[in-house]
Amino acid sequence: MVQIMSPRPPEGVMRPPELSSVAALTAALVETPSPNPGGDERAVAALVAEALAERGLPRPRTLASDPKRPNLVAELDFGPGGRHLCLSGHLDTKPVGDAVWTVEPLRATVDGDRMYGLGSADMKGAVAAMIEAAAALAADPPPCGRLTLLFTADEEDGAAYGARHLAEYERERSGLASADAVIIGEPGGLDADWDRLHLVSRGIARFRMITEGDQGHSSLVERTGAVNAGVTAARLLARFAETFRLTVPTPPTPAPPPAAPAPAPAPAPAPVAAASAPAPASAPAPASAPVAPASAPVAPASAPAAPGLDGWHATANGGMRLYGGVGYGVVPGRAGFDAEVRLLPGMTRETFERDLHAFLAASTEADPDLRARVEFDAPPCDWLPGTAVPADHPVATAARRAYATVFGTTPPDAVFPGTTDAAWLHGLAGVPTLPAVGPGLLARCHAADEWVSITAVEQAVDVYQQIARDFCAAPTGGGVA
């Protein structure tokens, strides 16, 4: 049950019976746990199906390669002609984690305009808003077009049972085969709700750096001169954080400022290639491999954004997990750390591995004791390319118009920092996908005391309606470039 933090909330704070329909549904979703890893979305999927039925919406199809991991598909046909839009959200959340929450993570706690709870921002508020928007569109439909609600499992842990499965094996039954565009409701705010229009979803490379040492009795180090793999791994991690550089492609041109009241289509940018499928794993080159000259600008691992499209930079994070050693009395013979790089569209694995092994070569030269190698994760999470929607694509234009209508302003075009189901819906299934048109701030996600603005969730209902009315009712149908 929804909890109000203060016994006597200030004026304007809603008690549970007074929550709007979309806020009440968000609270119910938050209070239906779906942590992943953990891997069971059945309860939250059943709640979504019930919410659709209560609003007179079509009964959803369930698509699942594992009965515990359902994906839901519900369709509204507004009439012949027009375009096909898919609104997509994931049903799983990250686990509660090891950080200390000051509120109960699996209870929806309302404090003023804030609703706290695991998944409130990422992204059960958006799922609720999509359902409410679909109900409003069913009651007052546009003249033509088609809308699909696509709610996925397993987004937080690789999507093997979710969007990846649908893009590989269920394109027809999921609606992806005929969809002209997808809107994902990831929390798109960076500094404030609705402050960016994200055209790009960054990809991810996941790998580990492993150092080798001389395992032996720790009391004899002065006599043997044994190399401690834990120490060399620590030095390598510090060097990675300080000196690793990435080759990044030139950013596409963003849309110009829109004319009031509705933004005009922007000139098309130079196309940014999005891979048709995740690249296969390949063995990394030796650390001493020659380094080819860079063919594109080289930036620090977390450099400031390039001019133009907001947020155009790749980000490298080392030390995501540390491991190694046996225990007291034993010099570690092996140690290492996991690392990730958030990839931009157009970055290639070949160039990335060249950067990586140039770094290892320089590190080995600076630290003669270092013996290191790289291992990538198993496919497909070893290398997920980024995706990009052109600034003048009809779905981007429809989103700008919706923002202008709902908020009276249009935010800058931007790169979404995270990796989303766009990797599969766009990168694999080939459907142009806006990755983060949703309520909430990314900084509140995967953290203790996650919360979402109730106002932003209510605004999302209007945003999704406006996009669907504009995009679906266009006079031409499928095949949007």
XYZ file of N, CA and C in Angstrom, residues 146-329:
552
model
N -1.597 3.102 -36.274
C -1.586 1.932 -35.401
C -0.639 2.191 -34.238
N -1.015 1.709 -33.065
C -0.190 1.852 -31.866
C 0.017 0.483 -31.239
N 1.258 0.177 -30.905
C 1.585 -1.050 -30.180
C 2.220 -0.689 -28.849
N 1.719 -1.295 -27.786
C 2.379 -1.242 -26.487
C 3.239 -2.487 -26.358
N 4.523 -2.292 -26.118
C 5.469 -3.405 -26.034
C 6.201 -3.308 -24.694
N 5.872 -4.209 -23.789
C 6.455 -4.197 -22.453
C 7.361 -5.419 -22.306
N 8.639 -5.164 -22.055
C 9.657 -6.201 -22.163
C 10.185 -6.659 -20.809
N 10.671 -7.891 -20.800
C 11.383 -8.454 -19.657
C 12.884 -8.252 -19.850
N 13.634 -8.429 -18.778
C 15.081 -8.677 -18.832
C 15.924 -7.541 -19.407
N 15.431 -6.311 -19.402
C 16.259 -5.215 -19.929
C 17.490 -4.987 -19.074
N 17.361 -5.202 -17.765
C 18.439 -4.855 -16.843
C 19.562 -5.888 -16.792
N 19.421 -6.997 -17.500
C 20.447 -8.038 -17.407
C 20.718 -8.697 -18.749
N 20.748 -7.901 -19.814
C 21.178 -8.422 -21.100
C 20.109 -8.632 -22.138
N 18.836 -8.646 -21.750
C 17.696 -8.698 -22.678
C 17.571 -10.009 -23.440
N 18.250 -11.068 -22.992
C 18.149 -12.346 -23.698
C 16.723 -12.875 -23.719
N 15.935 -12.561 -22.676
C 14.539 -12.994 -22.617
C 13.575 -11.881 -23.018
N 14.109 -10.713 -23.319
C 13.279 -9.557 -23.597
C 13.429 -9.045 -25.013
N 13.886 -7.801 -25.147
C 13.934 -7.155 -26.459
C 14.833 -7.896 -27.436
N 15.922 -8.450 -26.953
C 16.797 -9.219 -27.847
C 16.052 -10.416 -28.425
N 15.332 -11.141 -27.578
C 14.550 -12.294 -28.043
C 13.500 -11.859 -29.061
N 12.806 -10.764 -28.788
C 11.765 -10.287 -29.704
C 12.359 -9.866 -31.038
N 13.492 -9.161 -30.998
C 14.112 -8.681 -32.233
C 14.655 -9.826 -33.076
N 15.087 -10.892 -32.425
C 15.659 -12.025 -33.155
C 14.599 -13.007 -33.651
N 13.589 -13.280 -32.817
C 12.694 -14.401 -33.095
C 11.213 -14.048 -33.192
N 10.825 -12.861 -32.768
C 9.394 -12.539 -32.682
C 9.066 -11.199 -33.338
N 9.706 -10.887 -34.441
C 9.473 -9.571 -35.050
C 8.037 -9.411 -35.524
N 7.461 -10.454 -36.063
C 6.086 -10.351 -36.559
C 5.100 -10.214 -35.407
N 5.144 -11.138 -34.458
C 4.143 -11.141 -33.388
C 4.329 -9.998 -32.395
N 5.549 -9.450 -32.332
C 5.776 -8.315 -31.439
C 5.388 -6.989 -32.065
N 5.122 -6.987 -33.376
C 4.800 -5.753 -34.075
C 6.003 -5.025 -34.625
N 7.217 -5.499 -34.321
C 8.411 -4.793 -34.769
C 8.580 -4.849 -36.281
N 8.091 -5.910 -36.912
C 8.273 -6.046 -38.354
C 7.589 -4.933 -39.131
N 6.488 -4.408 -38.605
C 5.747 -3.366 -39.321
C 5.854 -1.994 -38.670
N 6.523 -1.899 -37.536
C 6.607 -0.612 -36.831
C 7.472 0.372 -37.608
N 7.036 1.630 -37.628
C 7.814 2.692 -38.261
C 8.755 3.375 -37.277
N 8.463 3.286 -36.003
C 9.319 3.903 -34.986
C 8.944 3.357 -33.619
N 9.902 3.460 -32.700
C 9.697 3.059 -31.307
C 10.042 4.236 -30.406
N 9.233 4.424 -29.374
C 9.536 5.350 -28.284
C 9.761 4.511 -27.035
N 10.954 4.575 -26.447
C 11.225 3.912 -25.174
C 11.087 4.949 -24.065
N 10.479 4.561 -22.966
C 10.196 5.500 -21.886
C 11.239 5.559 -20.791
N 12.509 5.288 -21.123
C 13.552 5.441 -20.107
C 13.544 6.875 -19.572
N 13.944 7.075 -18.311
C 13.957 8.427 -17.741
C 14.945 9.319 -18.473
N 14.427 10.332 -19.167
C 15.256 11.120 -20.072
C 15.848 12.373 -19.479
N 15.492 12.727 -18.244
C 16.028 13.943 -17.649
C 17.458 13.758 -17.177
N 18.291 14.756 -17.442
C 19.653 14.738 -16.920
C 19.805 15.724 -15.761
N 19.382 16.960 -15.970
C 19.401 17.958 -14.895
C 17.996 18.263 -14.389
N 17.008 18.060 -15.229
C 15.606 18.276 -14.867
C 14.763 17.387 -15.761
N 13.535 17.116 -15.337
C 12.643 16.320 -16.179
C 12.462 16.978 -17.538
N 12.493 16.149 -18.587
C 12.174 16.565 -19.950
C 13.145 17.620 -20.492
N 14.411 17.600 -20.043
C 15.345 18.651 -20.466
C 16.199 18.276 -21.669
N 16.003 17.090 -22.224
C 16.721 16.674 -23.428
C 15.770 15.872 -24.319
N 16.054 15.906 -25.630
C 15.414 14.981 -26.565
C 16.517 14.058 -27.063
N 16.503 12.834 -26.594
C 17.602 11.908 -26.863
C 17.394 11.202 -28.199
N 18.286 11.488 -29.139
C 18.269 10.835 -30.444
C 19.197 9.626 -30.480
N 20.135 9.568 -29.564
C 21.180 8.550 -29.563
C 21.092 7.725 -28.286
N 21.225 6.424 -28.445
C 21.392 5.517 -27.308
C 22.807 4.964 -27.372
N 23.595 5.229 -26.347
C 24.957 4.713 -26.370
C 24.954 3.194 -26.193
N 25.923 2.556 -26.827
C 26.104 1.126 -26.657
C 27.046 0.846 -25.503
N 27.524 -0.386 -25.434
C 28.423 -0.745 -24.331
C 29.383 -1.841 -24.767
N 30.626 -1.732 -24.322
C 31.614 -2.807 -24.421
C 31.944 -3.234 -23.001
N 31.933 -4.539 -22.736
C 32.197 -5.051 -21.389
C 33.364 -6.033 -21.461
N 34.337 -5.811 -20.600
C 35.559 -6.610 -20.647
C 36.229 -6.577 -19.274
N 37.262 -7.379 -19.139
C 38.049 -7.367 -17.908
C 39.529 -7.337 -18.261
N 40.302 -6.679 -17.413
C 41.754 -6.661 -17.539
C 42.332 -7.546 -16.441
N 43.132 -8.499 -16.840
C 43.657 -9.515 -15.928
C 45.173 -9.393 -15.876
N 45.710 -9.357 -14.669
C 47.160 -9.317 -14.497
C 47.646 -10.641 -13.919
N 48.846 -11.023 -14.312
C 49.467 -12.250 -13.819
C 50.643 -11.885 -12.918
N 50.786 -12.640 -11.825
C 51.909 -12.455 -10.913
C 52.598 -13.772 -10.640
N 53.342 -13.823 -9.546
C 54.090 -15.021 -9.171
C 53.525 -15.546 -7.853
N 52.572 -16.457 -7.939
C 51.966 -16.968 -6.712
C 53.006 -17.725 -5.896
N 53.012 -17.475 -4.601
C 53.963 -18.147 -3.725
C 53.748 -17.741 -2.288
N 54.648 -18.194 -1.422
C 54.526 -17.915 0.009
C 54.838 -16.452 0.271
N 53.909 -15.778 0.957
C 54.055 -14.334 1.125
C 55.221 -13.951 2.026
N 55.718 -14.881 2.838
C 56.833 -14.549 3.730
C 58.164 -14.474 3.004
N 58.195 -14.917 1.759
C 59.462 -15.004 1.033
C 59.599 -13.957 -0.066
N 58.723 -12.939 -0.063
C 58.737 -11.968 -1.156
C 60.089 -11.286 -1.283
N 60.730 -10.932 -0.122
C 62.021 -10.251 -0.206
C 63.083 -11.137 -0.839
N 62.975 -12.441 -0.636
C 63.967 -13.369 -1.187
C 63.687 -13.676 -2.646
N 62.404 -13.854 -2.995
C 62.068 -14.303 -4.351
C 61.830 -13.162 -5.327
N 61.475 -11.989 -4.798
C 61.117 -10.886 -5.697
C 59.835 -11.156 -6.464
N 58.949 -11.952 -5.869
C 57.710 -12.322 -6.558
C 56.886 -11.086 -6.902
N 56.312 -11.087 -8.095
C 55.425 -10.010 -8.535
C 54.028 -10.282 -7.984
N 53.476 -9.292 -7.295
C 52.141 -9.394 -6.700
C 51.117 -8.922 -7.730
N 50.292 -9.850 -8.233
C 49.315 -9.500 -9.271
C 48.305 -8.479 -8.766
N 48.009 -8.496 -7.470
C 47.078 -7.509 -6.931
C 47.630 -6.102 -7.016
N 48.924 -5.952 -6.776
C 49.545 -4.630 -6.847
C 49.608 -4.141 -8.286
N 49.995 -5.002 -9.214
C 50.058 -4.560 -10.611
C 48.660 -4.269 -11.151
N 47.649 -5.018 -10.692
C 46.273 -4.719 -11.122
C 45.832 -3.362 -10.596
N 46.202 -3.045 -9.352
C 45.836 -1.744 -8.789
C 46.491 -0.615 -9.567
N 47.762 -0.782 -9.903
C 48.439 0.261 -10.685
C 47.812 0.392 -12.069
N 47.436 -0.749 -12.671
C 46.817 -0.705 -13.994
C 45.463 -0.012 -13.934
N 44.692 -0.281 -12.895
C 43.391 0.368 -12.750
C 43.548 1.878 -12.602
N 44.501 2.316 -11.794
C 44.724 3.754 -11.635
C 45.143 4.386 -12.960
N 46.006 3.702 -13.683
C 46.439 4.236 -14.985
C 45.273 4.275 -15.974
N 44.420 3.252 -15.943
C 43.254 3.221 -16.832
C 42.364 4.433 -16.573
N 42.119 4.721 -15.305
C 41.258 5.855 -14.958
C 41.874 7.181 -15.379
N 43.193 7.263 -15.365
C 43.858 8.545 -15.602
C 44.260 8.773 -17.053
N 44.565 7.709 -17.797
C 45.209 7.922 -19.100
C 44.527 7.268 -20.288
N 43.547 6.392 -20.079
C 42.952 5.699 -21.223
C 42.244 6.690 -22.131
N 42.475 6.573 -23.418
C 41.889 7.458 -24.415
C 41.126 6.647 -25.455
N 40.039 7.237 -25.954
C 39.177 6.577 -26.929
C 39.133 7.377 -28.216
N 39.112 6.671 -29.327
C 38.899 7.302 -30.623
C 37.398 7.395 -30.863
N 36.901 8.606 -31.068
C 35.461 8.802 -31.239
C 35.173 9.417 -32.601
N 34.055 9.046 -33.225
C 33.678 9.628 -34.511
C 33.142 11.044 -34.340
N 33.039 11.738 -35.451
C 32.484 13.088 -35.452
C 30.989 13.030 -35.166
N 30.474 13.933 -34.314
C 29.035 13.883 -34.003
C 28.188 14.331 -35.176
N 26.971 13.801 -35.280
C 26.040 14.298 -36.294
C 25.571 15.696 -35.931
N 25.000 16.370 -36.898
C 24.503 17.726 -36.682
C 23.154 17.676 -35.985
N 22.978 18.428 -34.883
C 21.674 18.442 -34.222
C 20.678 19.274 -34.993
N 19.423 19.157 -34.618
C 18.383 19.977 -35.236
C 18.557 21.429 -34.815
N 18.237 22.384 -35.685
C 18.289 23.793 -35.295
C 17.166 24.119 -34.324
N 17.257 25.265 -33.632
C 16.164 25.642 -32.731
C 14.842 25.687 -33.480
N 13.765 25.143 -32.885
C 12.480 25.089 -33.582
C 11.812 26.445 -33.633
N 11.007 26.646 -34.652
C 10.193 27.852 -34.733
C 8.938 27.646 -33.901
N 8.534 28.661 -33.169
C 7.312 28.564 -32.360
C 6.091 28.684 -33.268
N 4.976 28.007 -32.921
C 4.809 27.156 -31.751
C 5.234 25.724 -31.979
N 5.287 25.310 -33.240
C 5.652 23.924 -33.517
C 6.971 23.916 -34.260
N 7.914 23.050 -33.871
C 9.211 23.020 -34.519
C 9.122 22.488 -35.935
N 9.924 23.068 -36.800
C 9.994 22.602 -38.180
C 10.993 21.469 -38.274
N 10.860 20.573 -39.262
C 11.837 19.499 -39.429
C 13.224 20.070 -39.639
N 14.228 19.391 -39.093
C 15.603 19.858 -39.194
C 16.286 19.228 -40.387
N 17.371 19.847 -40.895
C 18.134 19.222 -41.960
C 18.683 17.887 -41.497
N 18.696 16.930 -42.390
C 19.165 15.601 -42.019
C 20.653 15.635 -41.758
N 21.128 15.003 -40.689
C 22.554 14.924 -40.444
C 23.172 13.843 -41.309
N 24.508 13.839 -41.352
C 25.190 12.732 -41.991
C 24.792 11.459 -41.276
N 24.456 10.395 -42.019
C 23.969 9.190 -41.346
C 25.032 8.580 -40.452
N 24.585 8.085 -39.313
C 25.463 7.385 -38.397
C 25.115 5.917 -38.471
N 26.063 5.084 -38.809
C 25.778 3.668 -38.991
C 25.443 3.018 -37.670
N 24.382 2.227 -37.695
C 24.039 1.394 -36.543
C 24.140 -0.049 -36.988
N 24.871 -0.864 -36.248
C 25.085 -2.237 -36.652
C 23.769 -2.979 -36.750
N 23.679 -3.896 -37.734
C 22.451 -4.663 -37.882
C 22.357 -5.788 -36.868
N 23.455 -6.116 -36.237
C 23.447 -7.124 -35.186
C 24.696 -6.929 -34.353
N 24.691 -7.357 -33.102
C 25.870 -7.232 -32.281
C 27.052 -7.952 -32.910
N 28.230 -7.338 -32.829
C 29.416 -7.920 -33.423
C 29.830 -9.161 -32.652
N 30.351 -10.171 -33.355
C 30.799 -11.361 -32.649
C 32.045 -11.077 -31.834
N 32.255 -11.896 -30.820
C 33.441 -11.730 -29.998
C 34.671 -12.073 -30.809
N 35.777 -11.441 -30.507
C 37.032 -11.772 -31.149
C 38.128 -11.673 -30.116
N 39.175 -12.445 -30.300
C 40.251 -12.451 -29.330
C 41.027 -11.153 -29.417
N 41.376 -10.533 -28.290
C 42.140 -9.305 -28.319
C 43.559 -9.550 -28.786
N 44.133 -8.535 -29.387
C 45.500 -8.634 -29.859
C 46.459 -8.625 -28.685
N 47.687 -9.124 -28.867
C 48.670 -9.060 -27.792
C 48.943 -7.621 -27.402
N 49.396 -7.439 -26.157
C 49.642 -6.086 -25.672
C 50.732 -5.392 -26.459
N 51.618 -6.160 -27.073
C 52.717 -5.556 -27.812
C 52.389 -5.321 -29.275
N 51.129 -5.557 -29.677
C 50.760 -5.381 -31.077
C 50.991 -3.949 -31.510
N 51.446 -3.726 -32.755
C 51.648 -2.356 -33.220
C 50.339 -1.593 -33.234
N 50.411 -0.317 -32.992
C 49.243 0.542 -32.913
C 49.143 1.374 -34.176
N 48.010 1.240 -34.882
C 47.800 2.019 -36.100
C 47.481 3.456 -35.741
N 47.780 4.410 -36.622
C 47.439 5.802 -36.335
C 45.937 5.983 -36.254
N 45.504 6.874 -35.388
C 44.075 7.120 -35.216
C 43.497 7.753 -36.464
N 42.265 7.345 -36.812
C 41.602 7.898 -37.990
C 40.537 8.908 -37.621
N 40.344 9.150 -36.324
C 39.332 10.093 -35.863
C 39.857 10.767 -34.608
N 39.214 11.857 -34.187
C 39.709 12.562 -33.008
C 39.809 11.641 -31.802
N 40.858 11.836 -31.022
C 41.062 11.049 -29.822
C 40.709 11.900 -28.622
N 39.842 11.365 -27.755
C 39.369 12.114 -26.597
C 39.646 11.329 -25.332
N 39.776 12.022 -24.194
C 39.876 11.302 -22.927
C 38.679 10.385 -22.733
N 38.854 9.404 -21.872
C 37.797 8.416 -21.677
C 36.478 9.038 -21.269
N 36.503 10.141 -20.573
C 35.273 10.837 -20.191
C 35.409 12.317 -20.515
N 35.697 12.600 -21.771
C 35.934 13.975 -22.194
C 34.646 14.771 -22.222
N 34.739 16.120 -22.173
C 33.533 16.933 -22.348
C 32.874 16.643 -23.687
N 31.605 16.907 -23.770
C 30.853 16.647 -24.990
C 31.402 17.462 -26.147
N 31.369 16.865 -27.339
C 31.769 17.591 -28.531
C 30.735 18.661 -28.847
N 31.160 19.733 -29.533
C 30.178 20.755 -29.912
C 29.097 20.142 -30.792
N 27.891 20.640 -30.683
C 26.799 20.131 -31.506
C 25.841 19.314 -30.681
N 25.747 18.028 -30.985
C 24.811 17.152 -30.286
C 25.218 17.020 -28.822
N 24.313 17.370 -27.916
C 24.633 17.406 -26.494
C 24.964 16.011 -25.971
N 26.107 15.884 -25.297
C 26.488 14.618 -24.686
C 27.240 13.673 -25.587
N 27.805 14.171 -26.690
C 28.499 13.285 -27.628
C 29.901 12.963 -27.103
N 29.994 11.999 -26.245
C 31.282 11.493 -25.799
C 31.107 10.063 -25.321
N 32.199 9.315 -25.379
C 32.216 7.950 -24.866
C 32.778 7.976 -23.446
N 32.317 7.054 -22.618
C 32.712 7.030 -21.211
C 33.305 5.673 -20.869
N 34.469 5.687 -20.211
C 35.114 4.455 -19.762
C 35.102 4.390 -18.246
N 34.734 3.250 -17.714
C 34.705 3.028 -16.265
C 35.468 1.754 -15.938
N 36.525 1.885 -15.161
C 37.241 0.721 -14.666
C 36.805 0.386 -13.257
N 37.222 -0.772 -12.777
C 36.932 -1.138 -11.397
C 35.477 -1.415 -11.113
N 34.701 -1.818 -12.135
C 33.298 -2.145 -11.900
C 33.165 -3.349 -10.959
N 34.162 -4.199 -11.009
C 34.270 -5.304 -10.054
C 35.747 -5.630 -9.926
N 36.209 -5.894 -8.708
C 37.604 -6.228 -8.439
C 37.683 -7.662 -7.944
N 38.738 -8.366 -8.324
C 38.859 -9.747 -7.868
C 40.321 -10.170 -7.915
N 40.615 -11.268 -7.248
C 41.953 -11.835 -7.275
C 42.438 -12.240 -5.901
N 43.493 -13.029 -5.896
C 44.105 -13.452 -4.652
C 43.453 -14.674 -4.046
N 44.207 -15.306 -3.134
C 43.748 -16.502 -2.436
C 43.427 -16.183 -0.986
N 44.277 -15.393 -0.353
C 44.088 -15.046 1.050
C 45.422 -14.791 1.702
N 45.390 -14.596 3.025
C 46.623 -14.354 3.764
C 47.616 -15.480 3.521
N 48.886 -15.103 3.387
C 49.948 -16.091 3.247
C 50.307 -16.429 1.821
